[in-house]
mmCIF file of C-alpha atoms in Angstrom:
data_model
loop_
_atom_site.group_PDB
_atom_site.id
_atom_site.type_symbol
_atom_site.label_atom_id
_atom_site.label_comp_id
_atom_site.label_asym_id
_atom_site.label_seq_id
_atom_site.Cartn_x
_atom_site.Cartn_y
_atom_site.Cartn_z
ATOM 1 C CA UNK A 1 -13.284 -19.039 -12.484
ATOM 2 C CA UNK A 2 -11.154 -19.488 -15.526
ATOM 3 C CA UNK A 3 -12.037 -18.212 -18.566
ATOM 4 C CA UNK A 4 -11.789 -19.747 -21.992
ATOM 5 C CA UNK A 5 -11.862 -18.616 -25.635
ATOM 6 C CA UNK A 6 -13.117 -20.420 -28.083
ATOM 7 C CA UNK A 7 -12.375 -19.521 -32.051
ATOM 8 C CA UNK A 8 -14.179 -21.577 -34.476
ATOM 9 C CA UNK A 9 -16.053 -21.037 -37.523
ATOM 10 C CA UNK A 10 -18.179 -24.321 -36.926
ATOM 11 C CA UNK A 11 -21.362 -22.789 -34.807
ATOM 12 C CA UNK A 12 -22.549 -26.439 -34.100
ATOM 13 C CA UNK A 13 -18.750 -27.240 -32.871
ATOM 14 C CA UNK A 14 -18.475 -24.283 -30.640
ATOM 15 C CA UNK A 15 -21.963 -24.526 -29.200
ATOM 16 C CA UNK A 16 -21.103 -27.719 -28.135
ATOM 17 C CA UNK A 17 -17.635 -26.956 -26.725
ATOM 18 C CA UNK A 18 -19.303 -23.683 -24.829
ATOM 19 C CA UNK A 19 -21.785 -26.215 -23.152
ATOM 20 C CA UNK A 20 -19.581 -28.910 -22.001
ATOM 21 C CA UNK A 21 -16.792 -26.068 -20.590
ATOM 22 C CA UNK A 22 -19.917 -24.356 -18.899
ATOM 23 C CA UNK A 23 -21.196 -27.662 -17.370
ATOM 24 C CA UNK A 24 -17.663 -28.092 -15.857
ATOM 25 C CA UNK A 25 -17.526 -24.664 -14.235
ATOM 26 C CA UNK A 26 -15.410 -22.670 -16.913
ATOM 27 C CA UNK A 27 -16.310 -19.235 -18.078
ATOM 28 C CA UNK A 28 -16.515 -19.382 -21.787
ATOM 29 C CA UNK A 29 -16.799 -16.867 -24.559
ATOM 30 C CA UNK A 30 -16.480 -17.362 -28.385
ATOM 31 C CA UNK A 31 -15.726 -16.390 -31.702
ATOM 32 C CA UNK A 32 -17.047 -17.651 -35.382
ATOM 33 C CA UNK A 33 -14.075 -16.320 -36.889
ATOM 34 C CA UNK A 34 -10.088 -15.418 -36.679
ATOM 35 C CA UNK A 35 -10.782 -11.737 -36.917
ATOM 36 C CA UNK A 36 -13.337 -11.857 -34.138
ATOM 37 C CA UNK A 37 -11.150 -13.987 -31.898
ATOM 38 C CA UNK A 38 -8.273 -11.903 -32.680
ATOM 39 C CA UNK A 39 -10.498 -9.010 -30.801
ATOM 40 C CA UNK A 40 -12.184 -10.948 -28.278
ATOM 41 C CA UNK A 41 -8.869 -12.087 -27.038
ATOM 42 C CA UNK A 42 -7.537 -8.715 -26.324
ATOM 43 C CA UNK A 43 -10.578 -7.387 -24.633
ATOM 44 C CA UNK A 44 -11.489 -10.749 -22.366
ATOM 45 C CA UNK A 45 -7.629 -11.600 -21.828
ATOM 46 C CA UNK A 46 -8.865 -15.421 -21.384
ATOM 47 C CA UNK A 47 -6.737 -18.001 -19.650
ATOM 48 C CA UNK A 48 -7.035 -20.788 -22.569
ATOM 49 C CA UNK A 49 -7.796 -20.272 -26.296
ATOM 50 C CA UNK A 50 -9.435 -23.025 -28.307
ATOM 51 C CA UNK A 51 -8.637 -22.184 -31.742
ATOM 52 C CA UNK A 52 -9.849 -23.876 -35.264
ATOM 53 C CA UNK A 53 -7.140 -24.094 -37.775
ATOM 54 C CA UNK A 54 -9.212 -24.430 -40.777
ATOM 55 C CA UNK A 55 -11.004 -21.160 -40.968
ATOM 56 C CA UNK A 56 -11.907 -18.677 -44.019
ATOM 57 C CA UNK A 57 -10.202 -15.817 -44.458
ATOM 58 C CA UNK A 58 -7.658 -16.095 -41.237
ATOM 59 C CA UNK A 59 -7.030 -19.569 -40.621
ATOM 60 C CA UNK A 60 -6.082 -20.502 -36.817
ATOM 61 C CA UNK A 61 -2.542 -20.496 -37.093
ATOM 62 C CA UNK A 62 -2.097 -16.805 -38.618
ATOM 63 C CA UNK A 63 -4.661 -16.161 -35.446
ATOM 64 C CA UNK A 64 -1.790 -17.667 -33.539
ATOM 65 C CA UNK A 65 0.796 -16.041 -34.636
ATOM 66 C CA UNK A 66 -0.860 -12.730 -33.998
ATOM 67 C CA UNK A 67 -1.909 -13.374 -30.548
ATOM 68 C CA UNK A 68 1.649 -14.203 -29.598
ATOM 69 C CA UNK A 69 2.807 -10.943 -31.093
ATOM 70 C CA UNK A 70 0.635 -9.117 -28.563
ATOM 71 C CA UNK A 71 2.696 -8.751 -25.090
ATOM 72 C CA UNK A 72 -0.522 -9.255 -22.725
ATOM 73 C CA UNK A 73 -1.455 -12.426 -24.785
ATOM 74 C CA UNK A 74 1.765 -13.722 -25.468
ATOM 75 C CA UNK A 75 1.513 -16.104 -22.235
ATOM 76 C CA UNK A 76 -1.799 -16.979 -22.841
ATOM 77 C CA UNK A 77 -1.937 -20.975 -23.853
ATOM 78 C CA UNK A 78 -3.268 -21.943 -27.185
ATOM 79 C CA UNK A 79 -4.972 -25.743 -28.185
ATOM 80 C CA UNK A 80 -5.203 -25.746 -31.776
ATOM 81 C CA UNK A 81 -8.037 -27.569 -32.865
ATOM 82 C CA UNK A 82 -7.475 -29.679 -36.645
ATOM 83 C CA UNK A 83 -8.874 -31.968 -38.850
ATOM 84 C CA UNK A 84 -5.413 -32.287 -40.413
ATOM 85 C CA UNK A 85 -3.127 -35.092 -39.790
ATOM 86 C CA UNK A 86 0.113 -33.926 -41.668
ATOM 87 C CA UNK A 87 3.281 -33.666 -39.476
ATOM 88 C CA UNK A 88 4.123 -30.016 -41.608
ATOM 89 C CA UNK A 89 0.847 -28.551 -40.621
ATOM 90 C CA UNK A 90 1.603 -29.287 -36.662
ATOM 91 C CA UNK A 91 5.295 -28.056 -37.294
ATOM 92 C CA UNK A 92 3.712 -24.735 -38.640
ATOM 93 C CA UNK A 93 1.416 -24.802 -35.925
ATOM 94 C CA UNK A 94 4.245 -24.806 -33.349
ATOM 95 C CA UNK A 95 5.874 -22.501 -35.285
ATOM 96 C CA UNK A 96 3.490 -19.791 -34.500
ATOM 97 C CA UNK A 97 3.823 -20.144 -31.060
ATOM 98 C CA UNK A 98 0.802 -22.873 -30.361
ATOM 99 C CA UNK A 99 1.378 -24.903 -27.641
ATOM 100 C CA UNK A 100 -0.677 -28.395 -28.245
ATOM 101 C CA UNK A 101 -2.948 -29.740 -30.967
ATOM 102 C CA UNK A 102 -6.095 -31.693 -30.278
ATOM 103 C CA UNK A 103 -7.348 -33.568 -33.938
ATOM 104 C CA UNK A 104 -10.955 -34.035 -34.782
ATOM 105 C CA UNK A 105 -12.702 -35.865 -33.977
ATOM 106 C CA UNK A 106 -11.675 -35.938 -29.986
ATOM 107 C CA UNK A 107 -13.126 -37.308 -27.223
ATOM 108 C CA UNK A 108 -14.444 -35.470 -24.246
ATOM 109 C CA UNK A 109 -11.965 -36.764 -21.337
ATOM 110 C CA UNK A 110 -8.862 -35.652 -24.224
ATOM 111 C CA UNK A 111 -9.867 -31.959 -24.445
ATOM 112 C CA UNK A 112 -11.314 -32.243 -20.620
ATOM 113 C CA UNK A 113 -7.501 -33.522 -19.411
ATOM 114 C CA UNK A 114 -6.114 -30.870 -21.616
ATOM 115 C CA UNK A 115 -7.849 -28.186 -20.492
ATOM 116 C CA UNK A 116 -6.772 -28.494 -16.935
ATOM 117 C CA UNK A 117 -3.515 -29.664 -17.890
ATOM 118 C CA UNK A 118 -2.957 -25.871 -19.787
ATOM 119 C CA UNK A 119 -5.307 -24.486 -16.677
ATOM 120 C CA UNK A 120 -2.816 -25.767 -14.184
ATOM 121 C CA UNK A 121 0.129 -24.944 -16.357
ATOM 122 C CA UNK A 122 -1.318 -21.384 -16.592
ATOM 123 C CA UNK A 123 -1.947 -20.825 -12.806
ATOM 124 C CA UNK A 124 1.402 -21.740 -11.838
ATOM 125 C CA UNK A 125 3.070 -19.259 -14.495
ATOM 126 C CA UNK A 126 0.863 -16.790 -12.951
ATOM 127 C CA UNK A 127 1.686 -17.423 -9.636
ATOM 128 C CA UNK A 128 5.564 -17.289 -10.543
ATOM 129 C CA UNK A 129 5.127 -13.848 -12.208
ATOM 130 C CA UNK A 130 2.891 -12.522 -9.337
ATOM 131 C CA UNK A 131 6.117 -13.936 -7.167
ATOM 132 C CA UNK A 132 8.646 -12.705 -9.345
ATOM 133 C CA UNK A 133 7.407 -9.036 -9.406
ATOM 134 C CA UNK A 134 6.785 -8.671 -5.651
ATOM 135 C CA UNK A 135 10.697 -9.610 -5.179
ATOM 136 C CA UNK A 136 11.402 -6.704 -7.450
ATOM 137 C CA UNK A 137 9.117 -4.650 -5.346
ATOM 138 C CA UNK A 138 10.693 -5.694 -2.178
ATOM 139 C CA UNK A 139 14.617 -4.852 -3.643
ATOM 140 C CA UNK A 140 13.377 -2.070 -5.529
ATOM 141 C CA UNK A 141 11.183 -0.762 -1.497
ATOM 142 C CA UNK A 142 15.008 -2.271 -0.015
ATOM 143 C CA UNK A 143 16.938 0.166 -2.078
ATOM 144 C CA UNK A 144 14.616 2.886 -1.677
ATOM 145 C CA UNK A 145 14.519 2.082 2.149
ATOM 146 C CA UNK A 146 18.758 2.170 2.436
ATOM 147 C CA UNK A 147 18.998 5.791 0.187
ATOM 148 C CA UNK A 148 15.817 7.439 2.424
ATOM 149 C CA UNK A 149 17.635 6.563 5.701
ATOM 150 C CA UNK A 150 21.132 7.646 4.699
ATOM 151 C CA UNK A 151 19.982 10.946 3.307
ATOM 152 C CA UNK A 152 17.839 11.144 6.439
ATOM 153 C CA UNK A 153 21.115 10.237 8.607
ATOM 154 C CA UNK A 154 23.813 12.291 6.183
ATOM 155 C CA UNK A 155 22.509 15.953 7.259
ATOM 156 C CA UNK A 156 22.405 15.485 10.718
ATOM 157 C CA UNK A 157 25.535 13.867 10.727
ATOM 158 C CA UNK A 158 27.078 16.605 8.495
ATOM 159 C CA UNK A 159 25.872 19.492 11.076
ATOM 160 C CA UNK A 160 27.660 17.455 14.000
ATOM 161 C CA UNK A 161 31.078 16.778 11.770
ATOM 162 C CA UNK A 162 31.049 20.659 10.836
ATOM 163 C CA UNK A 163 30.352 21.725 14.539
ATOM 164 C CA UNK A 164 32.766 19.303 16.477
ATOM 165 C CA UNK A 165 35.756 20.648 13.183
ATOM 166 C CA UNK A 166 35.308 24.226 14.427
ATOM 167 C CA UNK A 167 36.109 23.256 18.313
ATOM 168 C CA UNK A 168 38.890 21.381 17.587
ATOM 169 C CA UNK A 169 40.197 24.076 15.417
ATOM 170 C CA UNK A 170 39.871 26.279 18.029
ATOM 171 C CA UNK A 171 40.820 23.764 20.728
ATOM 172 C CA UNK A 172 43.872 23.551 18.874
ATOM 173 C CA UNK A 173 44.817 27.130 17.570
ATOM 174 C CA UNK A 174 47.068 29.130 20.022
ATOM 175 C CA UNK A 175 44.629 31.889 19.879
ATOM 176 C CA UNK A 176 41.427 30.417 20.785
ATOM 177 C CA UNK A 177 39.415 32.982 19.118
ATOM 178 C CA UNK A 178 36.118 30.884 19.686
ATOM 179 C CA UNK A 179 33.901 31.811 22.333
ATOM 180 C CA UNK A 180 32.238 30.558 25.485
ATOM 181 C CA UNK A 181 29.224 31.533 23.864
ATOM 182 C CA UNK A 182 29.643 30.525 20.204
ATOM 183 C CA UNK A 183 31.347 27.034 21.604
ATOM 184 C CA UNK A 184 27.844 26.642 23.419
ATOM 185 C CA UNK A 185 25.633 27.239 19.866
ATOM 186 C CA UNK A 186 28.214 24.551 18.615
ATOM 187 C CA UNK A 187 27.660 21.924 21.383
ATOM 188 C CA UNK A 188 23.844 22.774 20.721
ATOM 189 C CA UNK A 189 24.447 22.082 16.855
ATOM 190 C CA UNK A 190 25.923 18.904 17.561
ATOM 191 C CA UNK A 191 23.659 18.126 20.315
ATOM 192 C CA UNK A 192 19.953 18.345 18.408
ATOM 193 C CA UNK A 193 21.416 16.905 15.277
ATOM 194 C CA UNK A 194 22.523 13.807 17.381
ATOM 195 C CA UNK A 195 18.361 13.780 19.248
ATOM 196 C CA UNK A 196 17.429 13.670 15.518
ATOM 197 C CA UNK A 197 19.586 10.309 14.610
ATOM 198 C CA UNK A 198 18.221 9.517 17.649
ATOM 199 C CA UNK A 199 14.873 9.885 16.734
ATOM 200 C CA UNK A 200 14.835 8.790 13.433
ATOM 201 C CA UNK A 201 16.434 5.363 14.713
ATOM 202 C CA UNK A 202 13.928 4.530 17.247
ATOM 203 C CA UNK A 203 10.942 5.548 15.289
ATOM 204 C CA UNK A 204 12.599 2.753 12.387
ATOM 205 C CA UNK A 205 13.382 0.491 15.409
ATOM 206 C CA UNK A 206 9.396 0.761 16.804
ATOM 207 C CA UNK A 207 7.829 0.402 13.607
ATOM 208 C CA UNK A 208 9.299 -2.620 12.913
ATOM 209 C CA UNK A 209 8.769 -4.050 16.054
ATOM 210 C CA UNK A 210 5.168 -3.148 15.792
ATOM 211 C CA UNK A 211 5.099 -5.075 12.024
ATOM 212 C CA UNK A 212 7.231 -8.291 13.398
ATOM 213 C CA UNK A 213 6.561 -8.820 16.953
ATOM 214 C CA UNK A 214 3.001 -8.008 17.244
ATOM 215 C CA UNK A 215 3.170 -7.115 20.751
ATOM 216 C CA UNK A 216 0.826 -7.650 23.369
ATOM 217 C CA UNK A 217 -1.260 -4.855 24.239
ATOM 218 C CA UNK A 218 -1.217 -3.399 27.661
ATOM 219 C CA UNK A 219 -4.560 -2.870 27.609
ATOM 220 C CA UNK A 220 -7.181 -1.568 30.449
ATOM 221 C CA UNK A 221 -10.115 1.531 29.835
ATOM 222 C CA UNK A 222 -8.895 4.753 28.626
ATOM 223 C CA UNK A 223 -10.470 7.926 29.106
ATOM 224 C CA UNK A 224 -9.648 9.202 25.315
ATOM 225 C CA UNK A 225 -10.861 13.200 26.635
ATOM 226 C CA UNK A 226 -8.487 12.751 29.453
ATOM 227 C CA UNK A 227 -5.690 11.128 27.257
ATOM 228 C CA UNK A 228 -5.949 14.062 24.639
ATOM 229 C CA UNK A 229 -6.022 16.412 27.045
ATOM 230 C CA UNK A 230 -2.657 15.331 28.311
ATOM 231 C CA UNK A 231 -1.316 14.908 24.592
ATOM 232 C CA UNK A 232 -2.299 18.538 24.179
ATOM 233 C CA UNK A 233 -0.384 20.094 27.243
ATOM 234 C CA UNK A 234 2.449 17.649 26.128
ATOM 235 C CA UNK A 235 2.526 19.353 22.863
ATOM 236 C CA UNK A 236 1.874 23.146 24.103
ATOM 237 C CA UNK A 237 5.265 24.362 24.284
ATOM 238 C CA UNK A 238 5.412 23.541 20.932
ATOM 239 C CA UNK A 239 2.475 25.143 19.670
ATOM 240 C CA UNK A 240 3.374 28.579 21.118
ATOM 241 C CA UNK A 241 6.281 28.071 19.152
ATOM 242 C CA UNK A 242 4.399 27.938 15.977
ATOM 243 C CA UNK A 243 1.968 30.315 17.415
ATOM 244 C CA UNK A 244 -1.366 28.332 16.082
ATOM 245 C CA UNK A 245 -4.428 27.475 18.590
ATOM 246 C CA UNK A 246 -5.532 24.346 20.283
ATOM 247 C CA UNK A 247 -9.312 23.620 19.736
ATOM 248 C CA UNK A 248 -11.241 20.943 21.482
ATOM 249 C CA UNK A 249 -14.609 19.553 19.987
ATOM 250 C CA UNK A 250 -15.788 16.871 23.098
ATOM 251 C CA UNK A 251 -19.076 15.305 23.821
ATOM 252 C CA UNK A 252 -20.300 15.827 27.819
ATOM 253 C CA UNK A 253 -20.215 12.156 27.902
ATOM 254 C CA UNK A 254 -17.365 9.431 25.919
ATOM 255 C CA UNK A 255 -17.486 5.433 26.898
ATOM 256 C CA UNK A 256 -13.710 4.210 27.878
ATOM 257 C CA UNK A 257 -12.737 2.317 25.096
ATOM 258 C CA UNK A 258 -10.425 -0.867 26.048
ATOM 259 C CA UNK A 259 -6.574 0.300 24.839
ATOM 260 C CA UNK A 260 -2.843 0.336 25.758
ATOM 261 C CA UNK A 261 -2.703 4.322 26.757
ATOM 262 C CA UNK A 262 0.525 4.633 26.188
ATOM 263 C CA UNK A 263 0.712 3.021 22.819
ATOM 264 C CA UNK A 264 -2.296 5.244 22.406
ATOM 265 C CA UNK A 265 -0.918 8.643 23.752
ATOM 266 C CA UNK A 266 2.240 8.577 20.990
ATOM 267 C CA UNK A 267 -0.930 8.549 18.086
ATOM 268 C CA UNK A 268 -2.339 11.729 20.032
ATOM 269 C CA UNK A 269 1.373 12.938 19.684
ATOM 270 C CA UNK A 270 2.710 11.683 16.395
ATOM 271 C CA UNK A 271 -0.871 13.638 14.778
ATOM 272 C CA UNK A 272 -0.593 17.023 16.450
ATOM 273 C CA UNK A 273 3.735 16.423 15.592
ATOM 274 C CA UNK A 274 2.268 16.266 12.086
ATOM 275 C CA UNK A 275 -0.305 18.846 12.433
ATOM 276 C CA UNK A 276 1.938 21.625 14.015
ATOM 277 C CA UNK A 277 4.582 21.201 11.193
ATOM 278 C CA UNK A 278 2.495 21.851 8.411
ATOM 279 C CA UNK A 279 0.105 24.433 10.342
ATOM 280 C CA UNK A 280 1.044 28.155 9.932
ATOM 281 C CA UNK A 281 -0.199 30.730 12.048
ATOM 282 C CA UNK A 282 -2.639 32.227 12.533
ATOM 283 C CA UNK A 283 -3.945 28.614 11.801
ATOM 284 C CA UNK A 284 -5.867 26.163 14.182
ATOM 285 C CA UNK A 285 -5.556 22.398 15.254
ATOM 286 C CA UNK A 286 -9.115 21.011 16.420
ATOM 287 C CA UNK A 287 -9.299 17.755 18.351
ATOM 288 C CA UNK A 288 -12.563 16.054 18.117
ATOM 289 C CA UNK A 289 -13.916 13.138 19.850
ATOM 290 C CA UNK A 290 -17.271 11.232 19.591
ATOM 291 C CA UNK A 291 -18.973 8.275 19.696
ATOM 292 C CA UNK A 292 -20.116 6.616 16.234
ATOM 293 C CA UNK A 293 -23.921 6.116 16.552
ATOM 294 C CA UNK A 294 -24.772 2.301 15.957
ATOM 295 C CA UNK A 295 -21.540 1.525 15.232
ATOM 296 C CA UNK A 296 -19.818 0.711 18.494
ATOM 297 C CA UNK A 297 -16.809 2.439 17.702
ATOM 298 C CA UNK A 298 -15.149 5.731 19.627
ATOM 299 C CA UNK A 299 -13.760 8.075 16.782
ATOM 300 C CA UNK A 300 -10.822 10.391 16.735
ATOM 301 C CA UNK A 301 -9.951 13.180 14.495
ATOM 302 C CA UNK A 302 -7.530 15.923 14.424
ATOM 303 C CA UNK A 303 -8.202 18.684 12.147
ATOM 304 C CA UNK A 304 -6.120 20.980 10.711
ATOM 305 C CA UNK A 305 -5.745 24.694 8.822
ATOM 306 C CA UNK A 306 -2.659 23.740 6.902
ATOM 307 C CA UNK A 307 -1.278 22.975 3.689
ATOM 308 C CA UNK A 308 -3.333 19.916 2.564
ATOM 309 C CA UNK A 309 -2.209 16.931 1.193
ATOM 310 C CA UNK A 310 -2.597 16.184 -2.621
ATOM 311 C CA UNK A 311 -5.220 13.171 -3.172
ATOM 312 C CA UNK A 312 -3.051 11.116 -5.009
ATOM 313 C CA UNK A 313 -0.782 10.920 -1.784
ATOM 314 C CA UNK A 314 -4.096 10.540 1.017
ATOM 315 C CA UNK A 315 -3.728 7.098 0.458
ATOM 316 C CA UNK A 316 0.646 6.992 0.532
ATOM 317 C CA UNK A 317 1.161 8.809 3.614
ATOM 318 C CA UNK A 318 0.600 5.690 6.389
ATOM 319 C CA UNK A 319 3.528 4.042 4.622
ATOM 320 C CA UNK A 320 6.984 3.618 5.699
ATOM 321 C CA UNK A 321 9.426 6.376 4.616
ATOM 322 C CA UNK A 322 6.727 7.791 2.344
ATOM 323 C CA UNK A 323 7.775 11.767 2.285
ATOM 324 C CA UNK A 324 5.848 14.221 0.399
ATOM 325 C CA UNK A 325 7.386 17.245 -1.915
ATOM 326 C CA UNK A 326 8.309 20.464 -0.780
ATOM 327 C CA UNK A 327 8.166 21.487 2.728
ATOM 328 C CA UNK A 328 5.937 18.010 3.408
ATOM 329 C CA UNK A 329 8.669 16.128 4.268
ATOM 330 C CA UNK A 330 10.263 14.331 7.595
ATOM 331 C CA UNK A 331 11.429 10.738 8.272
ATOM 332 C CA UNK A 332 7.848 9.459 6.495
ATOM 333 C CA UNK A 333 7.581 6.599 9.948
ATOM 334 C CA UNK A 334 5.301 8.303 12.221
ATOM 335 C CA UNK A 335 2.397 8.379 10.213
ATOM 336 C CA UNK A 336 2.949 4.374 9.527
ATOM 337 C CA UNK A 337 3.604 4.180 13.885
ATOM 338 C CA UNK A 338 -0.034 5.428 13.928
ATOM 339 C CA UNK A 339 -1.425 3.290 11.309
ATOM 340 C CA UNK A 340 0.360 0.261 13.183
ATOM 341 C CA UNK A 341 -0.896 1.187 16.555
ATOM 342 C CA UNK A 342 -4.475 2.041 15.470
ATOM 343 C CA UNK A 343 -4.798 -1.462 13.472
ATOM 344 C CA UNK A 344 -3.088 -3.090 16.710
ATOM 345 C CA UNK A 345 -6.176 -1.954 18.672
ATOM 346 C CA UNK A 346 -8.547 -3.683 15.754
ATOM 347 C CA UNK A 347 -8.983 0.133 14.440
ATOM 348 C CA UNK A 348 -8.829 2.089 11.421
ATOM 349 C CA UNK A 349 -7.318 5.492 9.974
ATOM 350 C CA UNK A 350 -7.347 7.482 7.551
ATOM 351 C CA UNK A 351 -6.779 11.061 6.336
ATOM 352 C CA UNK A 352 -8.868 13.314 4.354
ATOM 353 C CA UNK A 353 -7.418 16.447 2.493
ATOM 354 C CA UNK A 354 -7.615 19.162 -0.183
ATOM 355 C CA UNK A 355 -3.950 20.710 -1.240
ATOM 356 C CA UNK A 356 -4.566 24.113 0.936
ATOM 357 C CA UNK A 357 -7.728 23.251 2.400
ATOM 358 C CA UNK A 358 -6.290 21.713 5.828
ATOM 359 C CA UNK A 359 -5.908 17.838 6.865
ATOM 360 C CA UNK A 360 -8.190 15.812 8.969
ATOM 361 C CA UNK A 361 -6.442 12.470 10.377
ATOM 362 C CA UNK A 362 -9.116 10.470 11.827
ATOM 363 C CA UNK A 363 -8.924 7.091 13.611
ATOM 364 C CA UNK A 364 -11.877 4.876 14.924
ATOM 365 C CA UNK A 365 -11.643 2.450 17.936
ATOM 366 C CA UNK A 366 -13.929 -0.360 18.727
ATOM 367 C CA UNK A 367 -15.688 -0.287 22.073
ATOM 368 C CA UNK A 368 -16.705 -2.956 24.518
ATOM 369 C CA UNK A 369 -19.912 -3.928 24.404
ATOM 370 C CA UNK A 370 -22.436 -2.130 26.670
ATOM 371 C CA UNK A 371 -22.804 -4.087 30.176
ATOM 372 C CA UNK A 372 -23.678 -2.542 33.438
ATOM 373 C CA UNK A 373 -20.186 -1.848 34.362
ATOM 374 C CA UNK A 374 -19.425 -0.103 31.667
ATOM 375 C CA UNK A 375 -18.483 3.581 32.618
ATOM 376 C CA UNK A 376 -18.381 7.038 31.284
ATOM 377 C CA UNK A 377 -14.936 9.202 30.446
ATOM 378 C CA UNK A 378 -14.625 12.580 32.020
ATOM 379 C CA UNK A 379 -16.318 15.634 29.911
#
């Protein structure tokens, strides 16, 4: 609904203005006098201001003139409203920024016509701002995007230049002082640098297939204790690594829930990733699983003993490239993979946090409805 302001020191006038805007669907406020529209103006931040010319002590077109000194009211449209006919009083009028004059007394369809006129005038300025800062956000996310992924890409690539310089220095020095063994942590270098490219380019390359494409799901009933399971053992080698414990919270009993496993698995994974780089020992990551009562929706959460997450980033961290300060930080996609996925399957996620308290990623899944075929997962 738009909202109008009218400034007038004639009650009788405005009364009647308020009640033919209001019988026309506008939302209208007003003022009896310059000062108060001056103020009601800056709180209400109308869409259209009515304003008197003739009024005591600040006539309408000082009112003007101060409104369009005010940045968040300097796009607002002004109608003056005047008794005067004088070509110089409609000059000055302009002069202070006004941008039409209606002259008493006026007829009904006049004002009517020029309030949608302004109304229409003022949506489409609004909708060519709204435009013209979301292109700024999309150059300013497009510049941000190109520096994240060559600073991403520069250190690995670094590590292999600096690795592949010492063999050929050695390859071509008469003495060959490099070796068998030292060549091999080299290769190695050069080798897990290059996986890390790797991985950083498909995870860009799957997210935006997942935001463009919209893939079909390969869907069919999924065991989620079985899948986790798997995701665990997956993971295990990595968790001795980091010497923290697995911990399992399952009901006896879970309903399949309709899902593309695979699609489904790399969540498991891309959570406990997450989970087992911020988790220091002797810390613990919990998987639980259970089934939302009256809600008809499996839920998903992995918990963990590590660092936290500040609040002001719990709701930053599910978008692209988003990397957090300090020893939070990676390629910022798989935590946007997940949120991809999950919504892909109609589902939601989200993380809760306290900076040192831990992390708990949790995701819910709809399940099918209950029918007699319906089965049970594996406790």
């Amino acid at each position: 609904m738009a909202k109008i302001l009218i400034v007038d020191d004639e009650f009788d006038l405005v009364e009647g203005l308020e009640a033919l805007l209001a019988s026309h669907g506008y939302g209208v406020a007003t003022a009896l006098s310059g000062a108060e529209g001056l103020a009601a103006a800056q709180e209400q931040a109308p869409d259209l201001i009515l304003l008197d010319v003739m009024m005591p002590h600040m006539g309408g077109i000082e009112v003007c003139r101060r409104l369009k000194a005010i940045p968040a009211l300097r796009e607002v449209p002004v109608l003056l409203i005047t008794a005067l006919h004088g070509t110089s009083d409609k000059v000055a009028g302009l002069d202070a920024g006004a941008d039409d004059f209606i002259t008493k007394p006026f007829e009904q369809a006049e004002l009517l016509a020029k309030v949608r006129a302004f109304l229409r005038t003022k949506s489409l300025r609004d909708e060519l701002e709204n435009s013209y800062n979301k292109l700024r956000e999309l150059e300013n996310l497009r510049d941000f995007l190109i520096h994240t992924i060559i600073h991403d890409l520069s250190g690995p690539l670094t590590a292999i230049q600096a690795s592949l310089a010492f063999l050929q220095d050695d390859a071509e020095s008469e003495k060959g002082e490099i070796s068998r063994e030292e060549a091999r942590k080299f290769l190695t270098t050069a080798s897990q640098n290059c996986e890390q490219m790797t991985q950083l380019t498909d995870a860009i390359l799957e997210v935006n297939r997942l935001e463009m494409d919209k893939p079909a799901l390969k869907q069919a009933p999924v065991d989620l204790m079985h899948l986790a399971r798997a995701c665990l053992e997956r993971m295990e080698p990595r968790r001795k690594q980091v010497n923290v414990a697995f911990l399992t919270r399952f009901p006896d009993v879970l309903p399949p829930v309709p899902a593309d496993e695979a699609l489904l698995g790399r969540v498991f994974v891309n959570l406990l990733t997450n989970s087992l780089k911020f988790t220091r020992p002797p810390g613990s990551i919990t998987v639980c699983l259970r089934e939302v009562p009256g809600e008809g929706q499996v839920e998903c959460a992995i918990q963990d003993t590590g660092m936290g997450i500040p609040t002001e980033n719990l709701e930053k961290i599910f978008d692209k490239f988003f990397q957090g300060r300090g020893s939070r930080r990676g390629f910022g996609l798989g935590l946007a993979f997940c949120k991809l996925a999950v919504e892909a399957h109609g589902g939601k996620i989200w993380a809760e946090s306290e900076t040192g308290a831990g992390s708990r990623f949790v995701f819910r899944l709809p399940m099918p409805p209950a029918g007699p075929d319906a089965g049970a997962g594996r406790a």
